[in-house]
XYZ file of C-alpha atoms in Angstrom:
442
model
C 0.000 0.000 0.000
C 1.319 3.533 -0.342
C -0.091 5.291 2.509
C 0.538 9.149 2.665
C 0.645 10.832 5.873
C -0.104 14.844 5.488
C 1.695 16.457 8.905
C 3.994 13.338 8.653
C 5.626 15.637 10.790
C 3.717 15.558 14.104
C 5.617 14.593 16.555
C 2.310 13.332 18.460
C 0.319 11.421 15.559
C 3.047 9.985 13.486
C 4.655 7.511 16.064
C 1.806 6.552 17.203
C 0.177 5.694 13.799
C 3.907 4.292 12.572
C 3.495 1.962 15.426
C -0.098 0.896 14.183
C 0.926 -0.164 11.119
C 3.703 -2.232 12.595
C 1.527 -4.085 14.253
C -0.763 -4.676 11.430
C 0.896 -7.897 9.854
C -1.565 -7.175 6.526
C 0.442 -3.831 5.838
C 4.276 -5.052 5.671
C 5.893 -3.964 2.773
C 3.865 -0.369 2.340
C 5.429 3.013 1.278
C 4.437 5.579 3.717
C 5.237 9.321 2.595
C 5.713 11.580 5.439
C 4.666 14.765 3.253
C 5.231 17.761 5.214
C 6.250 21.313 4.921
C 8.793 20.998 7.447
C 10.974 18.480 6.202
C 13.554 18.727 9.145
C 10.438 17.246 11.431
C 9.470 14.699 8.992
C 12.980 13.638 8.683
C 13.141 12.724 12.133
C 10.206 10.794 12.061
C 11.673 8.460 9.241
C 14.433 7.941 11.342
C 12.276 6.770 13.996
C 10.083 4.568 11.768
C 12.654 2.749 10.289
C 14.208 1.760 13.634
C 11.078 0.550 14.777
C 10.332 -1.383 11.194
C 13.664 -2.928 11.381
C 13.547 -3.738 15.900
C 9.985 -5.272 14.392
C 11.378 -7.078 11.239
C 8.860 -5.307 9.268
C 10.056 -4.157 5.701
C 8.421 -0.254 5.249
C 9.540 2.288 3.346
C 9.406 5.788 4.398
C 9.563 8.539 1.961
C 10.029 12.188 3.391
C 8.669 14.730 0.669
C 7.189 18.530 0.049
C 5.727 17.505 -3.220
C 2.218 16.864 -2.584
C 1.513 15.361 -6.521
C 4.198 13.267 -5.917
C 2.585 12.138 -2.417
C -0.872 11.734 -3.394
C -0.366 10.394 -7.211
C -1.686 6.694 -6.687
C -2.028 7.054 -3.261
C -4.441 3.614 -1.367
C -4.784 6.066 1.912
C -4.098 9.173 2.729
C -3.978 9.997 6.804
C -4.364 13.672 7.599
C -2.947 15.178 10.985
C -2.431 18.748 10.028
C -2.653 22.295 12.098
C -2.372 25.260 9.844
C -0.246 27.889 11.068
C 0.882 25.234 14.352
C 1.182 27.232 17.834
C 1.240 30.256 15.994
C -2.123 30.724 14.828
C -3.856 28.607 18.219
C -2.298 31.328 20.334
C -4.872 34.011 19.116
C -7.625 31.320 19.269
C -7.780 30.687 22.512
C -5.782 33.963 24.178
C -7.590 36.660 22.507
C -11.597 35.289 23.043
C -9.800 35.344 26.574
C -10.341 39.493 26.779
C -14.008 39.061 25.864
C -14.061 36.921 28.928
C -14.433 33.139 27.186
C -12.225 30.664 28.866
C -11.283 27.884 26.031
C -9.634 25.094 27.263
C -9.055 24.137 23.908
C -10.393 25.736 21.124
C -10.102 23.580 18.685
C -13.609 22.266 17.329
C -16.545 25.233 18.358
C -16.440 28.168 20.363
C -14.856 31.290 18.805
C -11.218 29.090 18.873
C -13.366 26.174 16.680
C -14.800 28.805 14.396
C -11.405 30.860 14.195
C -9.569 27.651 13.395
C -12.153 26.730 10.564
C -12.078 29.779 8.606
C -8.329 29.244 8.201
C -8.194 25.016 7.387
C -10.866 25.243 5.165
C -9.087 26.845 1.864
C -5.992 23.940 2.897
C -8.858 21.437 2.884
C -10.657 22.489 -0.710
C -7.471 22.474 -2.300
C -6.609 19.099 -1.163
C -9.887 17.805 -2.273
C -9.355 18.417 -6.110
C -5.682 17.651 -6.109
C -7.212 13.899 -4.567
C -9.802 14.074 -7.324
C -7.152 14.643 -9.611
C -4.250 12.321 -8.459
C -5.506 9.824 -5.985
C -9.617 9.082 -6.998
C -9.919 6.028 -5.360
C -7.982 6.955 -1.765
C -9.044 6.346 1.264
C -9.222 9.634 2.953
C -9.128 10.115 6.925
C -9.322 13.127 8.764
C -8.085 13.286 12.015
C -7.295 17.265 11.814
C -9.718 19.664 14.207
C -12.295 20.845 13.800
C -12.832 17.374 12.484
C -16.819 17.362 11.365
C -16.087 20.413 9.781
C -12.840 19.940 8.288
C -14.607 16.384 7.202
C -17.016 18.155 5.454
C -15.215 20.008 2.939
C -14.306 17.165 0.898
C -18.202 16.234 1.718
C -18.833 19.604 -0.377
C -16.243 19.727 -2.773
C -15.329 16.330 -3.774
C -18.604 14.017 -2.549
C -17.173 11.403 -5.109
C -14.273 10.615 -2.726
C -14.214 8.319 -0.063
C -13.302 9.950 3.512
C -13.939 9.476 6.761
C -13.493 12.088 9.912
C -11.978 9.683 12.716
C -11.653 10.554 16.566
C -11.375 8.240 19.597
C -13.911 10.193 21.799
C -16.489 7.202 21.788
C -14.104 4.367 22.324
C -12.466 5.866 25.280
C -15.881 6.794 27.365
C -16.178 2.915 26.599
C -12.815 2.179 27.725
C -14.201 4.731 30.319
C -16.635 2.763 30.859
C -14.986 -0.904 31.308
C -13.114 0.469 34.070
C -15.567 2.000 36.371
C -17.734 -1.564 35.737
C -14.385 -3.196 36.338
C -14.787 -5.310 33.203
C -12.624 -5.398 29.569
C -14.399 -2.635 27.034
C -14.982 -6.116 25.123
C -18.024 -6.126 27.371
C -19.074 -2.922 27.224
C -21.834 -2.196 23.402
C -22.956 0.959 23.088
C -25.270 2.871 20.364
C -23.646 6.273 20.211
C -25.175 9.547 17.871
C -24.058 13.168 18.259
C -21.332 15.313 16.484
C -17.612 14.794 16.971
C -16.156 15.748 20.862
C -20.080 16.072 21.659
C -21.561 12.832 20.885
C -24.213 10.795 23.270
C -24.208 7.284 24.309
C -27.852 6.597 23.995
C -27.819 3.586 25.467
C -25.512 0.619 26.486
C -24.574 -2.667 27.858
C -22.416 -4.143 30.197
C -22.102 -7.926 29.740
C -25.612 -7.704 28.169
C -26.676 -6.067 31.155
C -28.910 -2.904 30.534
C -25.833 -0.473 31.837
C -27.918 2.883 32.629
C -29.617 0.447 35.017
C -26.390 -0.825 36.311
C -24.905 2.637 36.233
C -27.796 4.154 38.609
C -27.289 1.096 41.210
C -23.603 1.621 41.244
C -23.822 5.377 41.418
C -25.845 4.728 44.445
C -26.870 8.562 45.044
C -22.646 9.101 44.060
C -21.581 11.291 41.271
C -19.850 9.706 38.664
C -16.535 11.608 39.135
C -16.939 10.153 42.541
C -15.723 6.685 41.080
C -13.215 8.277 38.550
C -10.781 5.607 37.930
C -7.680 8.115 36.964
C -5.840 9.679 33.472
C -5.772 6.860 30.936
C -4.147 8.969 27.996
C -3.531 5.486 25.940
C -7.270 4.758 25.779
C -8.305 8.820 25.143
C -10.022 8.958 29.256
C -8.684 12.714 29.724
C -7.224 13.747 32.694
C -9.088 15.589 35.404
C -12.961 13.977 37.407
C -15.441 14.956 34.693
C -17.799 17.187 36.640
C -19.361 18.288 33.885
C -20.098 14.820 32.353
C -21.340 13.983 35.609
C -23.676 17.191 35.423
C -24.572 16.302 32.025
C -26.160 12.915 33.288
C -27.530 14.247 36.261
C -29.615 16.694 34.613
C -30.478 15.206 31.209
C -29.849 11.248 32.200
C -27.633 10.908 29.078
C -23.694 10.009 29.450
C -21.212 11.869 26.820
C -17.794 12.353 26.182
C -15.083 11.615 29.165
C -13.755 14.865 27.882
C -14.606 17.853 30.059
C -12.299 20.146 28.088
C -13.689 19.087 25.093
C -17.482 18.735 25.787
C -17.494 22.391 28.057
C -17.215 24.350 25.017
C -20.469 23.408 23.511
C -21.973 24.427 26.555
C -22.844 28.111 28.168
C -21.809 28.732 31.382
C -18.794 26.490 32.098
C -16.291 28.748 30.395
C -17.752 32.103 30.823
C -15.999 32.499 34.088
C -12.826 31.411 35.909
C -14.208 30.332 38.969
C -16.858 28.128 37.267
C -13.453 26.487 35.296
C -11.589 25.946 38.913
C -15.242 24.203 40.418
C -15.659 21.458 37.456
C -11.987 21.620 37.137
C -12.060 21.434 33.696
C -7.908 21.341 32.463
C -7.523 23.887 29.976
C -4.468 23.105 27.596
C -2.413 26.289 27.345
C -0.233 27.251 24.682
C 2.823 27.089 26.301
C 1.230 23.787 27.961
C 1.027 22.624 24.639
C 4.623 24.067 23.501
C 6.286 22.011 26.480
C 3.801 18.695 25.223
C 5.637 19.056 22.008
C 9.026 19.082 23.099
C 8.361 16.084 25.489
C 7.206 14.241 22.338
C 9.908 14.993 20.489
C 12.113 13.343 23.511
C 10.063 10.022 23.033
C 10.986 10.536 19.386
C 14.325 10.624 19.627
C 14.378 8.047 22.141
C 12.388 5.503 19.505
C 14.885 6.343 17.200
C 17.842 5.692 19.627
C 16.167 1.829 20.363
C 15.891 3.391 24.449
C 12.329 3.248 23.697
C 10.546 0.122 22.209
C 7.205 0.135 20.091
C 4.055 1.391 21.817
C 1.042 -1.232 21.912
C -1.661 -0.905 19.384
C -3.453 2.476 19.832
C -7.381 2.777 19.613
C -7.303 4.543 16.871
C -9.745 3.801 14.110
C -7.112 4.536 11.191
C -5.384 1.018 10.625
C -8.405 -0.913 10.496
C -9.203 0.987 7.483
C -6.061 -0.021 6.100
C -6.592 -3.625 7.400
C -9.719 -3.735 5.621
C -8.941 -2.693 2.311
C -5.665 -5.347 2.384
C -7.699 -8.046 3.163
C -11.504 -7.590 2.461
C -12.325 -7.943 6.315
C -14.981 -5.466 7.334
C -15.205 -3.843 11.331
C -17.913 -1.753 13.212
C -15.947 1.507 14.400
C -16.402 5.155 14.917
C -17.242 6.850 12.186
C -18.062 10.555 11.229
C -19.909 10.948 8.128
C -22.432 13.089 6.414
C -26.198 13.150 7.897
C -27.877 10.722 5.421
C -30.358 9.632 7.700
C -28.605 7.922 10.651
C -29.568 10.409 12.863
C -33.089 11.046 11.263
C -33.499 14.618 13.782
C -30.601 16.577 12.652
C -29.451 18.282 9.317
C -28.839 16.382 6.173
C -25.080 16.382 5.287
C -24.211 17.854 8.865
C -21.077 15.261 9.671
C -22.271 13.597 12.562
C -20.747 10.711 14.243
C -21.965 7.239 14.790
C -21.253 3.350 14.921
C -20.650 2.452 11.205
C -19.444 -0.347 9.297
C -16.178 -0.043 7.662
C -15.055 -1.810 4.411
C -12.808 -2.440 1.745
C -15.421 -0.598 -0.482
C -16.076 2.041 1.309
C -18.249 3.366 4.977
C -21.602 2.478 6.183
C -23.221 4.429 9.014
C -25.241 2.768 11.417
C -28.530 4.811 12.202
C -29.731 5.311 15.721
C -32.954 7.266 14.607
C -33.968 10.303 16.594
C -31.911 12.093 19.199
C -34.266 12.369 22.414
C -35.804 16.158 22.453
C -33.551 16.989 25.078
C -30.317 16.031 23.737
C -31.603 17.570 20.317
C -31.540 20.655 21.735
C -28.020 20.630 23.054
C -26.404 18.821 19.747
C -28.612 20.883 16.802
C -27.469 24.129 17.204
C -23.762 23.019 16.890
C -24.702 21.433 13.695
C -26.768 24.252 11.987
C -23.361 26.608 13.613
C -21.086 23.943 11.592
C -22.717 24.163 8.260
C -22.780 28.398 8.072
C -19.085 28.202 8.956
C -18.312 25.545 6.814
C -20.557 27.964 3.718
C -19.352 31.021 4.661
C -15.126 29.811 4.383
C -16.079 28.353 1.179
C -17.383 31.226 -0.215
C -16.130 34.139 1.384
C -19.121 35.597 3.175
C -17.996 37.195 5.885
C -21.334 38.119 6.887
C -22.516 34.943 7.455
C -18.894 33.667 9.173
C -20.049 36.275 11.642
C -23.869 34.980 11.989
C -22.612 31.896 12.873
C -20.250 32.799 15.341
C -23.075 35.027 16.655
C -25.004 31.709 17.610
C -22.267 30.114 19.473
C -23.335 29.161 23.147
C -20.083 30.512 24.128
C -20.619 34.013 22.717
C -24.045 34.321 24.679
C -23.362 36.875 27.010
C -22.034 39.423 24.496
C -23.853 41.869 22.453
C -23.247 41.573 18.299
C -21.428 44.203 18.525
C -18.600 42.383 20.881
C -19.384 39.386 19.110
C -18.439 41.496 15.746
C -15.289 42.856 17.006
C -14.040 39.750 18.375
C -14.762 38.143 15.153
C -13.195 40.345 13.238
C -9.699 40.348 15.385
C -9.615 36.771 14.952
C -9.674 37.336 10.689
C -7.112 39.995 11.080
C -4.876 37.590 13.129
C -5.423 34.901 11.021
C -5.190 37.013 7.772
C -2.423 34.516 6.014
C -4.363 32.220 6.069
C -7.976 33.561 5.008
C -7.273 34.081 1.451
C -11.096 33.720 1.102
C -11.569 37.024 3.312
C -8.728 39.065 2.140
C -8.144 39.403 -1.225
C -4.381 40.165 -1.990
């Protein structure tokens, strides 16, 4: 297989996906392209890869390029794990919101940081979609960049011919989640699962066929769940912190969601519209310089793969190699999957990417529909989608106007007037004005 990782870079995705393929018997002998603009980072990635191919007598080759035709020309997969602008451009994201009194802990998938980060991935995204029209038709394409529904969606609306999936281990690791507070193996644990990407709901599950929101409320006994918080599991994607706010969330609407606090806060009003409300749910926000000091710990584990100090992770949960799998050897899997609304979730918008169980194939993906979202979780999730589609319009066209209407909706820009909302708006363009080639004409 040639597989073509875009960011092959990342010091954080790279090894761990490198290491996935190891693993995966079915994909010894493949090319994979580390195409990056930063060829100094990609270059050290090689060197890591091939030390772990040859310490796991697998026979890869890894080709560092620039040259994106030469990357995607034939190309069986193509795994993106981008940022445009890096640290750079999430600085303004999350800092400058910050003055308006919005308290990101992220800021990657909604929330003025989300919408900020769209505007500027978008015109990346389009153009990637008709170069893989052009050079690599038949490629499977998976997204792992944020915002990831929306970034999935371009080549939804520019390319609908190709076949791509959005892929995020949110779901999985509230299973994994899960398996440990029932003290069981997340072999146990079934779930039907329908929402958008970092805010999806379990709407039901089992636990060794055991109706588990039964189980759940006897085990709870009265407790919050963060009461019987098990601890950081960063391998299975259970994030750090005691999940206050999912344990809010089921409290008050009797629904479980993502593990993620970080993550699932910013869909929300109220959690991050004040610092004292972030200190009470705890809720880790993920700093620049946080993230700066993440990247240079990485890069330590890097050179320590490539050095043989450090041996091969174990396989990762990540949904990426069973694609690969698949396509090698005809086998299909049921998996994560974020695709556009055709029905599976029969309450939201039609071609809003929303995120599901789904079947996954050498010929292609297969959502699994869960019908309607209860009225109560429908109000939470649809506004986020209707949000995602005007952002997703208005950086494909250009219409500023209606970039700013749909940062206007956000829950997190509530307690402004338009006027703040405007201004804020309009500093993020002008700090991300390299990038917004759609907004600024040169």
């Amino acid at each position: 297989m040639k597989i073509v990782m875009i960011g092959g870079g990342s010091c954080n995705w790279s090894p761990k996906l490198i290491c996935d393929i190891i693993h995966e018997e079915s994909l010894d002998g493949s090319e994979i392209w580390l195409e990056d603009i930063d060829l100094k980072s990609a270059e050290r990635i090689k060197a890591a890869g091939e030390r772990l191919a040859k310490d796991n007598n697998r026979k890869l080759t890894f080709i560092v390029t620039d040259d994106e035709d030469a990357a995607f020309r034939g190309a069986d997969i193509i795994l993106i794990t981008i940022s445009t602008g890096g640290l750079t451009t999430m600085r303004p994201d999350v800092e400058l919101p910050e003055r308006y009194g919005i308290y990101q802990p992220i800021g990657d998938t909604v929330g003025p940081g989300g919408w900020s980060r769209t505007l500027r991935n978008v015109p990346v995204f389009a153009a990637w979609a008709e170069k893989f029209r052009r050079l690599c038709p038949n490629a499977f394409i998976l997204n792992y960049t944020n915002p990831m529904a929306s970034l999935t969606g371009v080549f939804h609306a520019v390319a609908p011919e190709l076949k791509v999936l959005g892929l995020c281990h949110g779901p999985v690791g509230t299973m994994h989640f899960l398996a440990k507070m029932f003290d069981t193996d997340v072999k146990n644990i079934s779930a039907k699962v329908g929402g958008i990407n970092h805010f999806f709901w379990i709407l039901d599950f089992t636990v060794n066929g055991k109706d588990g929101y039964s189980m759940l409320k006897n085990r709870l006994a009265g407790r919050h769940i963060y009461e019987l918080d098990k601890g950081y599991d960063p391998e299975n994607g259970i994030f750090m912190r005691d999940h206050r706010v999912m344990s809010e969330i089921y409290e008050k609407f009797g629904y479980l969601t993502y593990t993620a606090d970080n993550h699932t806060s910013e869909f929300l009003p109220g959690y991050l519209l004040d610092l004292n409300a972030v200190e009470e749910y705890k809720i880790f926000r993920k700093k620049i310089d946080w993230r700066a000091e993440g990247y240079e710990k990485a890069w330590e584990r890097v050179d320590k793969l490539t050095s043989g100090e450090e041996q091969i992770s174990p396989p990762s949960i990540e949904v990426a190699v069973k694609v690969m799998d698949s396509i090698q050897t005809g086998k299909s899997y049921l998996d994560i999957v974020n695709l556009p609304n055709n029905g599976q979730i029969t309450n939201l918008p039609k071609d809003a990417v929303v995120e599901t169980f789904g079947s996954i194939g050498p010929t292609g993906f297969q959502p699994v529909g869960v019908g309607d979202l209860p009225p109560e979780l429908l109000g939470l999730t649809l506004p986020h989608c209707n949000i995602q589609l005007m952002t997703l319009e208005a950086a494909l066209t250009g219409n500023k106007r209606l970039a700013l209407q749909a940062l206007m909706l956000d829950p997190l820009c509530h307690k402004l007037t338009f006027a703040q909302i405007t201004k804020m708006g309009e500093e993020l363009m002008e700090a991300n004005r390299d990038w917004l080639p759609q907004f600024f004409k040169k």
